Amino acid sequence: MINEMDNDRLPELMEKIEKVINQNPGPIDGVNVIYQFNITGDEEGTFQLQLAEGKAKVSEEVEGANCTLVLSLENFRKFLVGKLNGTAAFMTGKLKIKGDIGKAIKLEGILREYNLKEYL
């Protein structure tokens, strides 16, 4: 079976993440953080995921991220659906983290709550 997410370009992928999180704000209740994703490789891009007041907002504007994750689009997709463990990716160099590492660990837990592979 072909995963539809594999065909999404980075902007569409980010829009889907925002939509899925906003449909069920429970897991981000009380979370106030800005994650920045610097995507490298064939399709480069920088996006921010702002979580505040039970809402998710994705933007291409870069403003004071609490935690920046640098990884390839392929590894980003795997990370989103739980096929790439953040700690293992960090230890093997597939993921670089700038800023608050604790926030990066929290992100992995948040993403697990959403089971994004069901939506992406």
Backbone as a printed PyTorch tensor [residue, N CA C, xyz], in Angstrom:
tensor([[[ 0.8420, -1.1850,  0.0000],
         [ 0.0000,  0.0000,  0.0000],
         [ 0.8850,  1.2440,  0.0000]],

        [[ 0.5780,  2.1820, -0.8430],
         [ 1.3380,  3.4220, -0.9170],
         [ 0.8050,  4.3810,  0.1420]],

        [[ 1.7060,  4.9140,  0.9200],
         [ 1.3230,  5.8890,  1.9390],
         [ 1.1700,  7.2390,  1.2610]],

        [[ 0.0260,  7.8420,  1.3780],
         [-0.2320,  9.1080,  0.6930],
         [ 0.7140, 10.2130,  1.1620]],

        [[ 1.1860, 10.1220,  2.4040],
         [ 2.0970, 11.1240,  2.9230],
         [ 3.3920, 11.1640,  2.1200]],

        [[ 3.8250, 10.0220,  1.5790],
         [ 5.0710,  9.9700,  0.8240],
         [ 5.0150, 10.8310, -0.4260]],

        [[ 3.8190, 11.1480, -0.8840],
         [ 3.6650, 11.9650, -2.0810],
         [ 3.5150, 13.4510, -1.7650]],

        [[ 3.2800, 13.7690, -0.5080],
         [ 3.0680, 15.1690, -0.1250],
         [ 4.3680, 15.9530, -0.1710]],

        [[ 4.2700, 17.1410, -0.6830],
         [ 5.3970, 18.0580, -0.6010],
         [ 5.4040, 18.6310,  0.8120]],

        [[ 6.4990, 19.2320,  1.1900],
         [ 6.6600, 19.7160,  2.5510],
         [ 5.5510, 20.6770,  2.9960]],

        [[ 5.1640, 21.6820,  2.2060],
         [ 4.0920, 22.5940,  2.6690],
         [ 2.7690, 21.8640,  2.9400]],

        [[ 2.4070, 20.9090,  2.0770],
         [ 1.1600, 20.1690,  2.2760],
         [ 1.2520, 19.2900,  3.5160]],

        [[ 2.4090, 18.7230,  3.7420],
         [ 2.6240, 17.8880,  4.9140],
         [ 2.4330, 18.7070,  6.1920]],

        [[ 3.0000, 19.8940,  6.2190],
         [ 2.8730, 20.7590,  7.3940],
         [ 1.4210, 21.1870,  7.6170]],

        [[ 0.6930, 21.4680,  6.5390],
         [-0.7250, 21.8370,  6.6620],
         [-1.5280, 20.6930,  7.2760]],

        [[-1.2260, 19.4700,  6.8740],
         [-1.9460, 18.3150,  7.4190],
         [-1.6730, 18.1620,  8.9100]],

        [[-0.4220, 18.3890,  9.3070],
         [-0.0720, 18.2850, 10.7260],
         [-0.8860, 19.2920, 11.5310]],

        [[-0.9450, 20.5220, 11.0480],
         [-1.7120, 21.5630, 11.7350],
         [-3.1790, 21.1600, 11.8510]],

        [[-3.7410, 20.6610, 10.7790],
         [-5.1630, 20.2890, 10.7610],
         [-5.4530, 19.1550, 11.7500]],

        [[-4.6090, 18.1330, 11.7400],
         [-4.8250, 16.9830, 12.6170],
         [-4.7390, 17.3980, 14.0860]],

        [[-3.7470, 18.2040, 14.4260],
         [-3.5920, 18.6340, 15.8200],
         [-4.7740, 19.4890, 16.2470]],

        [[-5.2230, 20.3940, 15.3800],
         [-6.3330, 21.2760, 15.7470],
         [-7.6630, 20.5440, 15.8550]],

        [[-7.7850, 19.3880, 15.2260],
         [-9.0150, 18.5970, 15.3500],
         [-9.1350, 17.9600, 16.7350]],

        [[-7.9940, 17.7890, 17.4080],
         [-7.9870, 17.1730, 18.7360],
         [-6.9240, 17.8730, 19.5890]],

        [[-7.2640, 19.0230, 20.1670],
         [-6.2690, 19.7940, 20.9030],
         [-5.9110, 19.2470, 22.2870]],

        [[-6.5480, 18.1810, 22.7350],
         [-6.2910, 17.6360, 24.0660],
         [-4.8160, 17.4190, 24.3990]],

        [[-4.0660, 16.7030, 23.5560],
         [-2.6610, 16.4310, 23.8850],
         [-1.7730, 17.6780, 23.9750]],

        [[-2.1980, 18.8030, 23.4020],
         [-1.3590, 20.0090, 23.4780],
         [-1.8980, 21.0260, 24.4780]],

        [[-2.9210, 20.6340, 25.2380],
         [-3.4730, 21.5350, 26.2440],
         [-2.3830, 21.9060, 27.2530]],

        [[-2.1780, 23.1800, 27.4390],
         [-1.1680, 23.6540, 28.3720],
         [ 0.2390, 23.7360, 27.8030]],

        [[ 0.4090, 23.3240, 26.5500],
         [ 1.7250, 23.3820, 25.9140],
         [ 1.8790, 24.7440, 25.2410]],

        [[ 3.0160, 25.3720, 25.4530],
         [ 3.3040, 26.6620, 24.8340],
         [ 4.7440, 26.6150, 24.3380]],

        [[ 4.9080, 26.3100, 23.0590],
         [ 6.2450, 26.1170, 22.5030],
         [ 6.2400, 26.3920, 21.0050]],

        [[ 7.4000, 26.7810, 20.4930],
         [ 7.5760, 26.9340, 19.0460],
         [ 8.6660, 25.9630, 18.6140]],

        [[ 8.2690, 25.0060, 17.7740],
         [ 9.2130, 24.0620, 17.1790],
         [ 9.5530, 24.5540, 15.7800]],

        [[10.8070, 24.5020, 15.4500],
         [11.2180, 24.8390, 14.0930],
         [11.7980, 23.5850, 13.4570]],

        [[11.4130, 23.3460, 12.2140],
         [11.9170, 22.2070, 11.4550],
         [12.7160, 22.7420, 10.2840]],

        [[14.0050, 22.4640, 10.2880],
         [14.8620, 22.8020,  9.1550],
         [15.0410, 21.5120,  8.3710]],

        [[14.3670, 21.4380,  7.2300],
         [14.3720, 20.2290,  6.4270],
         [15.4660, 20.3560,  5.3710]],

        [[16.2850, 19.3230,  5.2950],
         [17.4240, 19.3340,  4.3770],
         [17.2250, 18.3110,  3.2720]],

        [[18.0480, 18.3970,  2.2450],
         [18.0160, 17.4040,  1.1780],
         [17.3450, 17.9310, -0.0720]],

        [[16.6790, 17.0170, -0.7940],
         [16.0700, 17.3520, -2.0870],
         [15.0320, 18.4520, -1.9770]],

        [[14.2260, 18.3930, -0.9460],
         [13.1960, 19.4200, -0.7540],
         [13.4820, 20.1290,  0.5650]],

        [[14.2370, 21.2030,  0.4800],
         [14.6100, 21.9450,  1.6800],
         [13.5090, 22.9210,  2.0570]],

        [[13.4460, 23.2340,  3.3230],
         [12.4740, 24.2150,  3.7850],
         [12.5720, 24.4040,  5.2810]],

        [[12.0370, 25.5100,  5.7310],
         [11.9920, 25.8000,  7.1580],
         [10.5570, 26.1360,  7.5280]],

        [[10.0420, 25.4100,  8.5050],
         [ 8.6890, 25.6380,  8.9960],
         [ 8.7120, 25.6730, 10.5010]],

        [[ 7.7600, 26.3950, 11.0460],
         [ 7.5870, 26.3960, 12.4870],
         [ 6.2100, 25.8640, 12.8340]],

        [[ 6.1760, 25.1120, 13.9110],
         [ 4.9350, 24.6130, 14.4760],
         [ 4.8000, 25.2780, 15.8370]],

        [[ 3.8240, 26.1630, 15.9330],
         [ 3.5930, 26.8920, 17.1820],
         [ 2.4220, 26.2380, 17.9030]],

        [[ 2.6720, 25.8280, 19.1280],
         [ 1.6290, 25.2360, 19.9570],
         [ 1.3850, 26.1690, 21.1240]],

        [[ 0.1890, 26.7180, 21.2030],
         [-0.1490, 27.6440, 22.2780],
         [-1.6630, 27.7050, 22.4410]],

        [[-2.1100, 27.7980, 23.6650],
         [-3.5240, 27.9450, 23.9880],
         [-4.3910, 26.8760, 23.3260]],

        [[-3.8740, 25.6510, 23.2600],
         [-4.6290, 24.5390, 22.6960],
         [-4.8020, 24.5980, 21.1900]],

        [[-3.9620, 25.3630, 20.5150],
         [-4.0540, 25.4690, 19.0580],
         [-2.6730, 25.2510, 18.4480]],

        [[-2.6830, 24.7290, 17.2340],
         [-1.4510, 24.5510, 16.4650],
         [-1.4870, 25.4920, 15.2730]],

        [[-0.3520, 26.1150, 15.0150],
         [-0.2460, 26.9880, 13.8520],
         [ 1.0880, 26.7060, 13.1740]],

        [[ 1.0240, 26.4530, 11.8770],
         [ 2.2270, 26.2140, 11.0890],
         [ 2.5000, 27.4550, 10.2640]],

        [[ 3.7620, 27.8510, 10.2260],
         [ 4.1150, 29.0000,  9.4020],
         [ 5.5250, 28.8420,  8.8740]],

        [[ 5.8270, 29.6270,  7.8470],
         [ 7.1800, 29.6490,  7.2940],
         [ 7.9820, 30.7860,  7.9020]],

        [[ 7.3430, 31.5780,  8.7470],
         [ 8.0460, 32.6640,  9.4190],
         [ 8.9420, 32.0800, 10.5010]],

        [[10.1240, 32.6410, 10.6180],
         [11.0680, 32.1470, 11.6090],
         [11.1510, 33.1710, 12.7330]],

        [[10.6610, 32.7910, 13.9120],
         [10.6850, 33.7020, 15.0550],
         [10.9080, 32.9330, 16.3430]],

        [[12.0040, 33.1580, 16.9750],
         [12.2910, 32.6530, 18.3120],
         [11.8360, 31.2640, 18.6610]],

        [[12.2930, 30.2600, 17.9400],
         [11.9220, 28.8810, 18.2560],
         [12.5560, 28.4500, 19.5750]],

        [[11.8080, 27.6420, 20.3380],
         [12.3360, 27.0590, 21.5730],
         [13.2230, 25.8580, 21.2730]],

        [[12.9180, 25.2010, 20.1630],
         [13.6210, 23.9750, 19.7990],
         [13.6290, 23.8600, 18.2700]],

        [[14.8080, 23.6410, 17.7060],
         [14.9360, 23.4830, 16.2610],
         [15.4110, 22.0680, 15.9660]],

        [[14.7090, 21.4140, 15.0620],
         [15.0750, 20.0680, 14.6440],
         [15.5280, 20.1340, 13.1920]],

        [[16.7000, 19.5920, 12.9160],
         [17.2750, 19.6030, 11.5710],
         [17.3620, 18.1570, 11.1060]],

        [[16.6530, 17.8550,  9.9990],
         [16.6640, 16.5030,  9.4710],
         [16.1880, 16.4950,  8.0330]],

        [[16.4090, 15.3850,  7.3400],
         [15.9710, 15.2630,  5.9470],
         [14.4570, 15.0760,  5.9040]],

        [[13.8690, 15.3390,  4.7390],
         [12.4190, 15.1660,  4.5810],
         [12.0230, 13.7090,  4.8240]],

        [[12.8290, 12.7870,  4.3220],
         [12.5400, 11.3650,  4.5180],
         [12.5320, 11.0120,  6.0120]],

        [[13.5290, 11.4920,  6.7350],
         [13.5740, 11.2050,  8.1720],
         [12.4910, 11.9600,  8.9250]],

        [[12.1040, 13.1470,  8.4620],
         [11.0120, 13.8970,  9.0710],
         [ 9.7190, 13.1050,  8.9590]],

        [[ 9.4620, 12.5620,  7.7790],
         [ 8.2520, 11.7500,  7.5940],
         [ 8.2550, 10.5490,  8.5350]],

        [[ 9.3960,  9.8910,  8.6380],
         [ 9.5000,  8.7230,  9.5290],
         [ 9.2890,  9.1390, 10.9900]],

        [[ 9.8440, 10.2710, 11.3710],
         [ 9.6990, 10.7850, 12.7390],
         [ 8.2310, 11.0580, 13.0560]],

        [[ 7.5220, 11.6510, 12.1050],
         [ 6.1190, 12.0030, 12.3200],
         [ 5.2430, 10.7870, 12.5930]],

        [[ 5.5230,  9.6990, 11.9100],
         [ 4.6640,  8.5180, 12.0390],
         [ 5.2100,  7.4800, 13.0190]],

        [[ 6.2760,  7.8440, 13.7340],
         [ 6.8020,  6.9570, 14.7570],
         [ 7.7310,  5.8700, 14.2560]],

        [[ 8.1870,  5.9670, 13.0060],
         [ 9.1060,  4.9610, 12.4710],
         [10.5720,  5.3390, 12.6970]],

        [[10.7990,  6.5250, 13.2380],
         [12.1520,  6.9740, 13.5480],
         [12.1570,  7.4830, 14.9790]],

        [[12.8410,  6.7770, 15.8450],
         [12.9590,  7.1720, 17.2420],
         [13.8550,  8.3980, 17.3380]],

        [[13.3690,  9.4430, 18.0020],
         [14.1030, 10.6930, 18.0900],
         [15.4650, 10.5550, 18.7450]],

        [[15.5370,  9.7950, 19.8270],
         [16.8070,  9.6200, 20.5320],
         [17.8100,  8.8760, 19.6530]],

        [[17.3650,  7.8090, 19.0250],
         [18.2540,  7.0410, 18.1480],
         [18.6970,  7.8910, 16.9580]],

        [[17.7710,  8.6650, 16.4030],
         [18.1030,  9.5290, 15.2610],
         [19.1360, 10.5730, 15.6690]],

        [[18.9790, 11.1150, 16.8640],
         [19.9280, 12.1060, 17.3700],
         [21.3080, 11.4820, 17.5620]],

        [[21.3330, 10.3020, 18.1580],
         [22.6060,  9.6280, 18.4500],
         [23.3390,  9.2010, 17.1700]],

        [[22.6000,  8.9310, 16.0940],
         [23.2270,  8.4910, 14.8360],
         [23.4260,  9.6350, 13.8480]],

        [[23.0620, 10.8580, 14.2400],
         [23.2920, 12.0100, 13.3710],
         [22.2050, 12.2730, 12.3440]],

        [[21.1250, 11.5030, 12.3690],
         [20.0200, 11.7360, 11.4270],
         [19.1770, 12.9310, 11.8390]],

        [[19.2900, 13.3080, 13.0980],
         [18.5450, 14.4310, 13.6610],
         [19.4970, 15.2920, 14.4680]],

        [[19.4760, 16.5770, 14.1710],
         [20.2400, 17.5290, 14.9660],
         [19.2360, 18.4050, 15.7040]],

        [[19.5400, 18.7120, 16.9480],
         [18.6340, 19.5190, 17.7670],
         [19.3740, 20.7380, 18.2660]],

        [[18.7400, 21.8890, 18.0850],
         [19.2720, 23.1350, 18.6240],
         [18.2430, 23.6620, 19.6110]],

        [[18.7110, 24.1060, 20.7500],
         [17.7810, 24.6300, 21.7390],
         [17.4620, 23.5920, 22.7940]],

        [[16.2360, 23.6180, 23.2620],
         [15.7910, 22.8100, 24.3930],
         [15.5380, 21.3600, 23.9820]],

        [[16.4570, 20.4710, 24.3470],
         [16.3200, 19.0540, 23.9950],
         [15.0990, 18.4400, 24.6740]],

        [[14.7790, 18.9120, 25.8690],
         [13.5880, 18.4230, 26.5620],
         [12.3200, 18.6540, 25.7560]],

        [[12.2580, 19.7880, 25.0570],
         [11.0890, 20.0870, 24.2110],
         [11.0180, 19.1150, 23.0320]],

        [[12.1900, 18.7330, 22.5010],
         [12.2150, 17.7680, 21.3950],
         [11.6680, 16.4240, 21.8510]],

        [[12.0530, 16.0120, 23.0420],
         [11.5480, 14.7520, 23.5950],
         [10.0370, 14.8450, 23.8050]],

        [[ 9.5720, 15.9840, 24.2910],
         [ 8.1360, 16.2020, 24.4940],
         [ 7.3780, 16.1310, 23.1590]],

        [[ 7.9910, 16.6770, 22.1000],
         [ 7.3510, 16.6360, 20.7760],
         [ 7.0980, 15.2100, 20.3320]],

        [[ 8.0610, 14.3510, 20.5520],
         [ 7.8920, 12.9570, 20.1460],
         [ 6.6940, 12.3380, 20.8660]],

        [[ 6.5370, 12.6440, 22.1500],
         [ 5.3870, 12.1520, 22.9050],
         [ 4.0730, 12.7110, 22.3910]],

        [[ 4.0770, 13.9930, 22.0480],
         [ 2.8660, 14.6300, 21.5010],
         [ 2.4770, 13.9660, 20.1920]],

        [[ 3.4500, 13.7690, 19.3150],
         [ 3.1580, 13.1560, 18.0140],
         [ 2.6060, 11.7490, 18.1740]],

        [[ 3.1140, 11.0210, 19.1480],
         [ 2.6250,  9.6720, 19.4110],
         [ 1.1390,  9.7040, 19.7860]],

        [[ 0.7180, 10.7350, 20.5160],
         [-0.6890, 10.8850, 20.9090],
         [-1.6120, 11.0160, 19.6870]],

        [[-1.0820, 11.5940, 18.6260],
         [-1.9220, 11.8380, 17.4540],
         [-1.9240, 10.6960, 16.4620]],

        [[-0.9960,  9.7530, 16.5810],
         [-0.9350,  8.6350, 15.6510],
         [-1.0680,  9.1380, 14.2100]],

        [[-0.1700, 10.0000, 13.8210],
         [-0.2680, 10.7030, 12.5300],
         [-0.3100,  9.7970, 11.3230]],

        [[ 0.1940,  8.5710, 11.4370],
         [ 0.1530,  7.6890, 10.2710],
         [-1.2780,  7.3980,  9.8320]],

        [[-2.2290,  7.5690, 10.7460],
         [-3.6370,  7.3940, 10.3960],
         [-4.1480,  8.5030,  9.4720]],

        [[-3.5160,  9.6680,  9.5470],
         [-4.0020, 10.8490,  8.8310],
         [-3.1360, 11.2550,  7.6580]],

        [[-1.8620, 10.9280,  7.7420],
         [-0.9490, 11.3930,  6.7250],
         [-0.7330, 10.3080,  5.6980]]])
